[in-house]
């Protein structure tokens, strides 16, 4: 079955710097890769996703890149702000009845 | 926010007692899911439902059962709680199984088994 590895587990950056979180997946049939943000005491919320027919997707300060050959995808946050502090999860899934498999999570801390 | 509520939000129970967690949605979505969240493991799927009375197992289903008698309600039952089931439990919903449809998560239930 699918396995998703996420790194780093914790990340601390200064306000204004960029942050990058990386994930690798094992199932070459996976074709959907969402990223979730979880604030303290709340459920995860989708912030951006990418499908396997696209190499990069941007939404304001966040972007996701996908390398299908290497089976890894990354979340990039530019000009970080204190409100970006949260736990971020990557996930992968395929459409052949596959389930959404999550990475272990990255705790991002943005210091003012 | 998607209309998902979970009850209770916090619960402390003793080993060996039965526990039922409830997920209620107002979105009329077909699919509902139960996940557990543990440090170092991310979110792991316990069970899911693809319609009323239609359920299937996820990757960590041992010790858990589910029921869905109405579209809006999905119940997770721990028949005899164990300390290893101490976790935060999240319910999620989606319109379809397809990757075209986002999964929306509820606020979670923190369960402690002593």
Coordinates of N, CA and C in Angstrom, one line a residue:
Chain A
X1 N 0.8 -1.2 0.0 CA 0.0 0.0 0.0 C 0.8 1.2 0.0
X2 N 0.2 2.4 -0.1 CA 0.8 3.7 -0.1 C 1.5 4.0 1.2
X3 N 2.7 4.6 1.1 CA 3.3 5.1 2.3 C 3.8 6.5 2.0
X4 N 3.6 7.5 2.9 CA 4.0 8.8 2.7 C 4.9 9.3 3.8
X5 N 6.1 9.7 3.5 CA 7.1 10.2 4.5 C 7.2 11.7 4.3
X6 N 7.2 12.4 5.5 CA 7.2 13.9 5.5 C 8.4 14.4 6.4
X7 N 9.1 15.4 5.8 CA 10.2 16.0 6.5 C 10.3 17.5 6.3
X8 N 10.7 18.3 7.3 CA 11.1 17.8 8.6 C 9.9 17.7 9.5
X9 N 10.1 17.2 10.7 CA 9.0 17.1 11.7 C 8.7 18.4 12.4
X10 N 9.8 19.2 12.5 CA 9.6 20.5 13.1 C 10.5 21.5 12.2
X11 N 10.0 22.7 12.1 CA 10.7 23.7 11.3 C 10.4 25.1 11.9
X12 N 11.5 25.8 12.2 CA 11.4 27.1 12.8 C 12.1 28.1 11.9
X13 N 11.3 29.2 11.5 CA 11.9 30.2 10.6 C 11.6 31.6 11.2
X14 N 12.3 32.6 10.7 CA 12.0 34.0 11.1 C 10.9 34.5 10.1
X15 N 10.2 35.4 10.7 CA 9.1 36.1 9.9 C 9.7 36.7 8.6
X16 N 9.1 36.4 7.5 CA 9.6 36.9 6.2 C 10.4 36.0 5.4
X17 N 11.0 34.9 6.1 CA 11.7 33.9 5.4 C 10.8 32.9 4.7
X18 N 11.4 32.1 3.9 CA 10.6 31.0 3.3 C 10.7 29.7 4.0
X19 N 9.7 28.9 3.9 CA 9.7 27.6 4.5 C 9.3 26.5 3.5
X20 N 10.0 25.4 3.5 CA 9.8 24.3 2.6 C 9.6 23.0 3.4
X21 N 8.5 22.3 3.0 CA 8.3 21.0 3.6 C 8.2 20.0 2.5
X22 N 8.8 18.8 2.7 CA 9.0 17.8 1.6 C 8.3 16.5 2.0
X23 N 7.7 15.9 1.0 CA 7.1 14.6 1.2 C 7.5 13.6 0.0
X24 N 7.6 12.4 0.4 CA 7.8 11.4 -0.6 C 6.7 10.3 -0.5
X25 N 6.3 9.7 -1.6 CA 5.3 8.7 -1.6 C 5.8 7.4 -2.3
X26 N 5.2 6.3 -2.1 CA 5.7 5.1 -2.6 C 4.9 4.5 -3.8
X27 N 3.6 4.8 -3.8 CA 2.7 4.2 -4.9 C 2.7 5.1 -6.1
X28 N 3.3 4.5 -7.2 CA 3.3 5.3 -8.5 C 2.0 5.6 -9.1
X29 N 0.9 4.9 -8.6 CA -0.4 5.1 -9.1 C -1.1 6.3 -8.4
X30 N -0.5 6.9 -7.3 CA -1.0 8.1 -6.7 C -1.1 9.2 -7.6
X31 N -2.2 9.9 -7.6 CA -2.4 11.0 -8.6 C -3.0 12.3 -8.0
X32 N -3.1 12.3 -6.7 CA -3.7 13.5 -6.0 C -3.0 13.7 -4.7
X33 N -2.5 15.0 -4.5 CA -1.6 15.3 -3.4 C -2.1 16.6 -2.7
X34 N -2.9 16.5 -1.7 CA -3.3 17.7 -1.0 C -2.4 18.0 0.2
X35 N -2.4 19.3 0.6 CA -1.7 19.8 1.8 C -2.8 20.3 2.8
X36 N -2.7 20.0 4.0 CA -3.6 20.5 5.0 C -2.8 21.2 6.1
X37 N -3.5 22.3 6.6 CA -3.0 23.1 7.7 C -3.8 22.8 8.9
X38 N -3.2 22.5 10.1 CA -4.0 22.3 11.3 C -3.5 23.3 12.4
X39 N -4.4 24.1 12.8 CA -4.1 25.1 13.9 C -4.5 24.4 15.2
X40 N -3.9 24.9 16.3 CA -4.1 24.3 17.6 C -5.6 24.2 17.9
X41 N -6.0 22.9 18.3 CA -7.3 22.7 18.7 C -8.4 22.6 17.7
X42 N -7.9 22.6 16.4 CA -8.8 22.5 15.3 C -8.6 21.3 14.4
X43 N -9.5 21.0 13.5 CA -9.3 20.0 12.5 C -8.4 20.5 11.3
X44 N -7.8 19.6 10.6 CA -7.0 20.0 9.4 C -7.9 20.7 8.4
X45 N -7.3 21.6 7.7 CA -8.0 22.4 6.6 C -7.2 22.4 5.3
X46 N -7.8 22.0 4.2 CA -7.1 22.0 2.9 C -6.6 23.4 2.6
X47 N -5.3 23.5 2.2 CA -4.8 24.8 1.8 C -4.4 24.8 0.3
X48 N -4.0 23.7 -0.2 CA -3.7 23.6 -1.6 C -3.5 22.2 -2.0
X49 N -3.8 21.9 -3.3 CA -3.6 20.5 -3.7 C -3.1 20.5 -5.1
X50 N -2.5 19.4 -5.6 CA -2.0 19.3 -6.9 C -2.3 17.9 -7.4
X51 N -2.6 17.8 -8.7 CA -2.8 16.5 -9.4 C -1.6 16.1 -10.3
X52 N -1.6 14.9 -10.6 CA -0.3 14.4 -11.2 C -0.1 14.9 -12.6
X53 N -1.1 15.5 -13.2 CA -0.9 16.1 -14.6 C -0.3 17.5 -14.5
X54 N 0.0 18.0 -13.3 CA 0.5 19.3 -13.1 C 1.8 19.3 -12.3
X55 N 2.8 20.1 -12.7 CA 4.1 20.1 -12.0 C 4.2 21.1 -10.9
X56 N 3.4 22.1 -11.0 CA 3.5 23.2 -10.0 C 2.2 23.9 -9.9
X57 N 1.8 24.4 -8.7 CA 0.6 25.1 -8.5 C 0.9 26.2 -7.4
X58 N 0.4 27.4 -7.7 CA 0.6 28.5 -6.7 C -0.7 29.1 -6.3
X59 N -0.7 29.6 -5.1 CA -1.9 30.3 -4.6 C -1.3 31.4 -3.6
X60 N -1.1 32.6 -4.1 CA -0.6 33.7 -3.3 C 0.8 33.3 -2.7
X61 N 0.9 33.2 -1.4 CA 2.3 32.9 -0.8 C 2.6 31.4 -0.8
X62 N 1.7 30.6 -1.1 CA 2.0 29.1 -1.0 C 2.1 28.5 -2.4
X63 N 2.9 27.5 -2.6 CA 3.0 26.8 -3.8 C 3.4 25.4 -3.5
X64 N 3.0 24.5 -4.4 CA 3.3 23.1 -4.3 C 3.9 22.6 -5.6
X65 N 5.0 21.8 -5.5 CA 5.7 21.3 -6.7 C 5.6 19.8 -6.6
X66 N 5.5 19.1 -7.7 CA 5.4 17.7 -7.8 C 6.5 17.1 -8.8
X67 N 7.2 16.1 -8.4 CA 8.2 15.4 -9.2 C 7.7 14.0 -9.3
X68 N 7.0 13.6 -10.3 CA 6.5 12.2 -10.4 C 7.5 11.2 -10.6
X69 N 8.6 11.5 -11.3 CA 9.7 10.6 -11.5 C 10.3 10.2 -10.2
X70 N 10.6 11.2 -9.3 CA 11.2 10.9 -8.1 C 10.2 10.6 -7.0
X71 N 8.9 10.7 -7.3 CA 7.8 10.5 -6.3 C 8.0 11.3 -5.1
X72 N 8.2 12.6 -5.3 CA 8.1 13.5 -4.2 C 7.5 14.8 -4.5
X73 N 6.9 15.5 -3.5 CA 6.2 16.8 -3.7 C 6.5 17.6 -2.5
X74 N 6.5 18.9 -2.7 CA 6.9 19.9 -1.6 C 5.9 21.0 -1.5
X75 N 5.9 21.6 -0.3 CA 5.1 22.8 0.0 C 6.1 23.9 0.2
X76 N 5.8 25.0 -0.4 CA 6.7 26.2 -0.3 C 5.8 27.4 0.2
X77 N 6.3 28.0 1.3 CA 5.6 29.2 1.8 C 6.6 30.3 1.8
X78 N 6.2 31.4 1.1 CA 7.1 32.5 1.0 C 6.6 33.6 2.0
X79 N 7.5 34.5 2.3 CA 7.2 35.7 3.2 C 6.4 35.2 4.4
X80 N 6.9 34.3 5.1 CA 6.1 33.7 6.2 C 5.7 34.7 7.2
X81 N 4.6 34.5 7.8 CA 4.0 35.4 8.9 C 3.7 34.5 10.1
X82 N 3.6 35.2 11.3 CA 3.3 34.4 12.5 C 2.0 33.5 12.4
X83 N 1.0 34.0 11.6 CA -0.2 33.2 11.5 C 0.0 32.0 10.6
X84 N 1.1 31.8 10.0 CA 1.4 30.6 9.3 C 1.9 29.5 10.3
X85 N 2.1 29.8 11.5 CA 2.5 28.8 12.5 C 1.4 27.8 12.7
X86 N 1.7 26.5 12.5 CA 0.7 25.5 12.6 C 1.4 24.2 12.3
X87 N 0.6 23.1 12.3 CA 1.1 21.8 11.8 C 0.6 21.6 10.4
X88 N 1.5 21.2 9.5 CA 1.1 21.0 8.1 C 1.2 19.5 7.8
X89 N 0.2 19.0 7.1 CA 0.2 17.5 6.7 C 0.2 17.5 5.1
X90 N 1.0 16.6 4.6 CA 0.8 16.2 3.2 C 0.0 14.9 3.1
X91 N -0.5 14.6 2.0 CA -1.2 13.3 1.8 C -1.2 12.9 0.3
X92 N -1.5 11.7 0.1 CA -1.5 11.1 -1.3 C -2.6 10.1 -1.5
X93 N -3.1 10.1 -2.7 CA -4.2 9.2 -3.0 C -4.3 8.9 -4.5
X94 N -4.8 7.7 -4.8 CA -5.1 7.4 -6.2 C -6.6 7.1 -6.4
X95 N -7.1 7.1 -7.6 CA -8.5 7.1 -7.8 C -9.0 5.6 -8.0
X96 N -8.1 4.6 -7.9 CA -8.6 3.3 -8.0 C -9.0 2.8 -6.6
X97 N -10.0 3.5 -6.1 CA -10.4 3.1 -4.7 C -9.4 3.3 -3.6
X98 N -8.4 4.1 -3.9 CA -7.4 4.3 -2.9 C -7.8 5.3 -1.8
X99 N -7.2 5.1 -0.7 CA -7.5 6.0 0.5 C -6.5 7.1 0.6
X100 N -6.9 8.2 1.3 CA -6.0 9.3 1.5 C -5.0 8.9 2.6
X101 N -3.7 8.9 2.2 CA -2.7 8.5 3.2 C -1.9 9.7 3.6
X102 N -1.8 10.0 4.9 CA -1.2 11.2 5.3 C 0.3 11.0 5.7
X103 N 1.1 12.1 5.6 CA 2.4 12.1 6.2 C 2.3 12.3 7.7
X104 N 3.5 12.4 8.3 CA 3.5 12.4 9.8 C 3.3 13.8 10.3
X105 N 3.4 14.8 9.5 CA 3.1 16.2 9.9 C 4.4 17.0 10.2
X106 N 4.4 18.3 10.0 CA 5.5 19.2 10.2 C 4.9 20.4 11.1
X107 N 5.5 20.6 12.2 CA 5.2 21.7 13.1 C 6.0 22.9 12.7
X108 N 5.4 23.9 12.1 CA 6.0 25.1 11.6 C 5.8 26.2 12.6
X109 N 7.0 26.8 13.0 CA 6.9 27.9 13.9 C 7.6 29.1 13.2
X110 N 6.8 30.2 13.1 CA 7.3 31.5 12.5 C 7.5 32.5 13.6
X111 N 8.8 32.9 13.8 CA 9.1 33.8 14.9 C 9.1 35.2 14.4
X112 N 8.4 36.1 15.2 CA 8.4 37.5 14.8 C 9.7 38.2 15.0
Chain B
X1 N -16.8 27.4 7.2 CA -16.4 26.0 7.6 C -17.6 25.0 7.3
X2 N -17.2 23.8 6.8 CA -18.2 22.8 6.6 C -18.9 22.5 7.8
X3 N -20.2 22.2 7.7 CA -21.1 21.9 8.8 C -20.8 20.6 9.4
X4 N -19.8 20.4 10.2 CA -19.5 19.2 10.9 C -19.3 19.4 12.4
X5 N -20.0 18.6 13.2 CA -19.8 18.7 14.6 C -19.5 17.3 15.1
X6 N -18.7 17.3 16.2 CA -18.3 16.1 16.8 C -18.7 16.2 18.3
X7 N -19.2 15.1 18.8 CA -19.5 15.0 20.3 C -19.1 13.7 20.9
X8 N -18.6 13.7 22.1 CA -18.2 14.8 22.8 C -16.9 15.4 22.3
X9 N -16.5 16.6 22.7 CA -15.2 17.1 22.3 C -14.1 16.6 23.2
X10 N -14.4 16.3 24.4 CA -13.4 15.7 25.3 C -14.1 14.6 26.1
X11 N -13.3 13.5 26.3 CA -13.8 12.4 27.1 C -12.7 11.7 27.8
X12 N -12.9 11.4 29.1 CA -12.0 10.5 29.8 C -12.8 9.3 30.2
X13 N -12.2 8.1 30.0 CA -12.9 6.9 30.3 C -11.9 5.9 30.8
X14 N -12.5 4.8 31.4 CA -11.6 3.8 32.0 C -11.4 2.6 31.0
X15 N -10.3 1.9 31.1 CA -10.1 0.7 30.3 C -11.2 -0.3 30.5
X16 N -11.6 -0.8 29.3 CA -12.7 -1.8 29.4 C -14.1 -1.3 29.2
X17 N -14.3 0.0 29.2 CA -15.6 0.5 29.1 C -15.9 0.8 27.6
X18 N -17.2 0.7 27.2 CA -17.5 1.1 25.8 C -17.6 2.6 25.7
X19 N -17.3 3.1 24.5 CA -17.3 4.5 24.2 C -17.9 4.7 22.8
X20 N -18.7 5.7 22.6 CA -19.3 6.0 21.3 C -19.0 7.5 21.0
X21 N -18.4 7.8 19.9 CA -18.2 9.1 19.4 C -19.2 9.4 18.3
X22 N -19.6 10.6 18.2 CA -20.6 10.9 17.2 C -20.1 12.0 16.3
X23 N -20.4 11.8 15.0 CA -20.1 12.9 14.0 C -21.4 13.2 13.3
X24 N -21.7 14.5 13.2 CA -22.9 15.0 12.6 C -22.6 16.0 11.5
X25 N -23.2 15.8 10.3 CA -22.9 16.8 9.2 C -24.2 17.4 8.7
X26 N -24.2 18.6 8.2 CA -25.3 19.3 7.7 C -25.1 19.5 6.2
X27 N -24.1 18.9 5.6 CA -23.8 19.2 4.2 C -24.4 18.2 3.2
X28 N -25.0 17.1 3.7 CA -25.6 16.0 2.9 C -24.6 15.3 2.0
X29 N -23.3 15.3 2.5 CA -22.3 14.6 1.8 C -22.4 13.1 1.9
X30 N -22.1 12.4 0.9 CA -22.2 10.9 0.9 C -21.2 10.2 1.7
X31 N -19.9 10.7 1.6 CA -18.9 10.0 2.3 C -18.5 10.6 3.6
X32 N -18.3 9.7 4.6 CA -17.9 10.1 5.9 C -16.8 9.2 6.4
X33 N -15.8 9.8 7.2 CA -14.6 9.1 7.6 C -14.3 9.3 9.0
X34 N -13.7 8.3 9.7 CA -13.1 8.5 11.0 C -11.6 8.3 10.9
X35 N -10.9 9.2 11.5 CA -9.4 9.2 11.5 C -9.0 9.3 13.0
X36 N -7.8 8.7 13.3 CA -7.2 9.0 14.6 C -5.9 9.7 14.3
X37 N -5.5 10.7 15.2 CA -4.3 11.4 15.1 C -3.4 11.2 16.3
X38 N -2.2 10.7 16.0 CA -1.3 10.4 17.1 C 0.1 11.0 16.7
X39 N 0.8 11.5 17.7 CA 2.2 12.1 17.4 C 3.0 11.2 16.6
X40 N 3.6 11.7 15.5 CA 4.5 10.8 14.7 C 3.8 9.9 13.7
X41 N 2.5 10.0 13.7 CA 1.8 9.1 12.8 C 0.8 9.8 11.8
X42 N 0.7 11.1 12.0 CA -0.2 11.9 11.2 C -1.6 11.4 11.4
X43 N -2.4 11.4 10.4 CA -3.8 10.9 10.5 C -4.0 9.6 9.9
X44 N -4.6 8.7 10.6 CA -4.8 7.3 10.0 C -6.2 7.0 10.0
X45 N -6.7 6.4 8.8 CA -8.1 6.1 8.6 C -8.5 4.9 9.4
X46 N -9.6 5.0 10.2 CA -10.1 3.9 11.0 C -11.2 3.2 10.2
X47 N -12.3 3.9 9.8 CA -13.4 3.3 9.0 C -13.9 4.5 8.2
X48 N -14.6 4.1 7.1 CA -15.3 5.1 6.3 C -16.7 4.6 5.9
X49 N -17.5 5.5 5.5 CA -18.9 5.1 5.0 C -19.1 5.8 3.6
X50 N -19.7 5.0 2.7 CA -20.0 5.5 1.4 C -21.5 5.6 1.2
X51 N -22.3 5.5 2.2 CA -23.7 5.7 2.2 C -24.3 5.1 3.4
X52 N -25.6 5.3 3.6 CA -26.3 4.8 4.7 C -26.2 3.3 4.8
X53 N -25.7 2.8 5.9 CA -25.5 1.4 6.2 C -24.4 0.8 5.4
X54 N -23.6 1.6 4.6 CA -22.5 1.1 3.8 C -21.2 1.6 4.4
X55 N -20.4 0.7 5.0 CA -19.2 1.1 5.6 C -18.1 0.1 5.3
X56 N -16.8 0.5 5.5 CA -15.7 -0.3 5.2 C -14.5 0.1 6.1
X57 N -13.6 -0.9 6.2 CA -12.4 -0.7 7.1 C -11.4 0.2 6.5
X58 N -10.7 0.9 7.4 CA -9.5 1.6 7.0 C -8.2 0.9 7.4
X59 N -7.2 1.6 7.6 CA -5.9 1.0 7.9 C -5.7 0.6 9.4
X60 N -6.5 1.2 10.3 CA -6.3 0.8 11.7 C -7.7 0.6 12.4
X61 N -8.4 -0.4 11.8 CA -9.8 -0.6 12.2 C -10.0 -1.6 13.4
X62 N -8.9 -2.3 13.8 CA -9.1 -3.3 14.9 C -9.5 -2.6 16.2
X63 N -10.5 -3.1 16.9 CA -11.0 -2.5 18.1 C -12.0 -1.5 18.0
X64 N -12.4 -1.2 16.7 CA -13.4 -0.1 16.4 C -14.5 -0.7 15.6
X65 N -15.7 -0.2 15.8 CA -16.8 -0.4 14.9 C -17.5 0.9 14.6
X66 N -18.3 0.9 13.5 CA -19.0 2.1 13.1 C -20.4 1.8 12.7
X67 N -21.2 2.8 12.6 CA -22.6 2.6 12.1 C -23.0 3.9 11.5
X68 N -23.9 3.8 10.5 CA -24.4 5.0 9.8 C -25.9 4.6 9.4
X69 N -26.8 5.1 10.3 CA -28.2 4.8 10.0 C -28.9 6.0 9.3
X70 N -28.3 7.2 9.3 CA -28.8 8.3 8.6 C -27.6 9.0 7.9
X71 N -27.9 9.7 6.8 CA -26.9 10.4 6.0 C -26.0 11.3 6.9
X72 N -26.7 12.0 7.8 CA -26.0 13.0 8.6 C -25.2 12.5 9.8
X73 N -25.4 11.3 10.2 CA -24.7 10.8 11.4 C -23.8 9.6 11.2
X74 N -22.6 9.6 11.7 CA -21.7 8.5 11.6 C -21.1 8.3 13.0
X75 N -21.3 7.1 13.6 CA -20.9 6.8 14.9 C -19.7 5.9 14.9
X76 N -18.8 6.2 15.8 CA -17.6 5.4 16.0 C -17.7 4.8 17.4
X77 N -17.6 3.4 17.5 CA -17.7 2.8 18.8 C -16.4 2.0 19.2
X78 N -15.9 2.2 20.4 CA -14.9 1.4 20.9 C -15.6 0.5 21.9
X79 N -15.7 -0.8 21.5 CA -16.4 -1.8 22.3 C -15.9 -1.9 23.7
X80 N -14.6 -1.9 23.9 CA -13.9 -2.1 25.2 C -12.6 -1.3 25.1
X81 N -12.7 -0.1 25.5 CA -11.6 0.9 25.3 C -10.3 0.4 26.0
X82 N -9.2 0.6 25.3 CA -7.8 0.3 25.8 C -7.0 1.6 25.8
X83 N -5.9 1.5 26.6 CA -5.0 2.7 26.7 C -4.4 3.1 25.3
X84 N -4.3 2.1 24.4 CA -3.7 2.4 23.1 C -4.7 3.2 22.2
X85 N -5.9 3.3 22.6 CA -6.9 4.1 21.9 C -7.0 5.5 22.4
X86 N -6.2 5.9 23.3 CA -6.1 7.3 23.7 C -5.5 8.0 22.5
X87 N -6.3 9.0 22.0 CA -5.9 9.7 20.8 C -6.9 10.9 20.6
X88 N -6.6 11.6 19.5 CA -7.6 12.6 19.0 C -8.3 12.0 17.8
X89 N -9.6 12.0 17.8 CA -10.3 11.4 16.7 C -11.0 12.5 15.9
X90 N -10.8 12.4 14.6 CA -11.4 13.4 13.6 C -12.4 12.7 12.7
X91 N -13.5 13.3 12.5 CA -14.4 12.9 11.5 C -14.2 13.8 10.2
X92 N -14.4 13.3 9.1 CA -14.3 14.0 7.8 C -15.4 13.6 6.9
X93 N -15.7 14.5 6.0 CA -16.8 14.3 5.0 C -16.3 14.7 3.6
X94 N -16.9 14.1 2.6 CA -16.6 14.5 1.2 C -17.8 14.1 0.3
X95 N -18.0 14.8 -0.8 CA -19.1 14.5 -1.7 C -18.9 13.2 -2.4
X96 N -17.6 12.9 -2.7 CA -17.3 11.7 -3.5 C -16.0 11.2 -3.0
X97 N -15.7 9.9 -3.4 CA -14.4 9.3 -3.2 C -13.3 9.9 -4.1
X98 N -13.7 10.4 -5.2 CA -12.8 10.9 -6.2 C -11.9 12.0 -5.6
X99 N -10.7 12.1 -6.2 CA -9.8 13.2 -5.8 C -10.3 14.6 -6.2
X100 N -11.4 14.6 -6.9 CA -11.9 15.9 -7.3 C -12.6 16.6 -6.2
X101 N -12.9 15.9 -5.1 CA -13.7 16.4 -4.0 C -12.9 16.5 -2.7
X102 N -12.8 17.6 -2.1 CA -12.1 17.9 -0.9 C -12.7 17.1 0.3
X103 N -11.9 16.7 1.2 CA -12.3 16.2 2.5 C -12.3 17.3 3.5
X104 N -13.4 17.5 4.2 CA -13.6 18.5 5.2 C -13.5 17.8 6.6
X105 N -12.8 18.4 7.5 CA -12.6 17.8 8.8 C -13.4 18.5 9.9
X106 N -13.9 17.7 10.8 CA -14.5 18.3 12.0 C -13.5 18.8 13.0
X107 N -14.0 19.3 14.2 CA -13.0 19.9 15.2 C -12.3 18.9 16.0
X108 N -12.7 17.6 16.0 CA -12.0 16.6 16.8 C -12.6 16.3 18.1
X109 N -12.3 15.0 18.6 CA -12.6 14.6 19.9 C -11.4 14.1 20.6
X110 N -11.0 14.6 21.7 CA -9.9 14.1 22.5 C -10.3 13.1 23.5
X111 N -9.9 11.8 23.3 CA -10.3 10.7 24.1 C -9.1 10.2 24.9
X112 N -9.3 10.2 26.2 CA -8.2 9.6 27.1 C -8.8 8.4 27.8
X113 N -8.0 7.3 27.7 CA -8.4 6.0 28.3 C -7.4 5.7 29.4
X114 N -7.9 5.7 30.7 CA -7.0 5.6 31.8 C -7.0 4.1 32.3

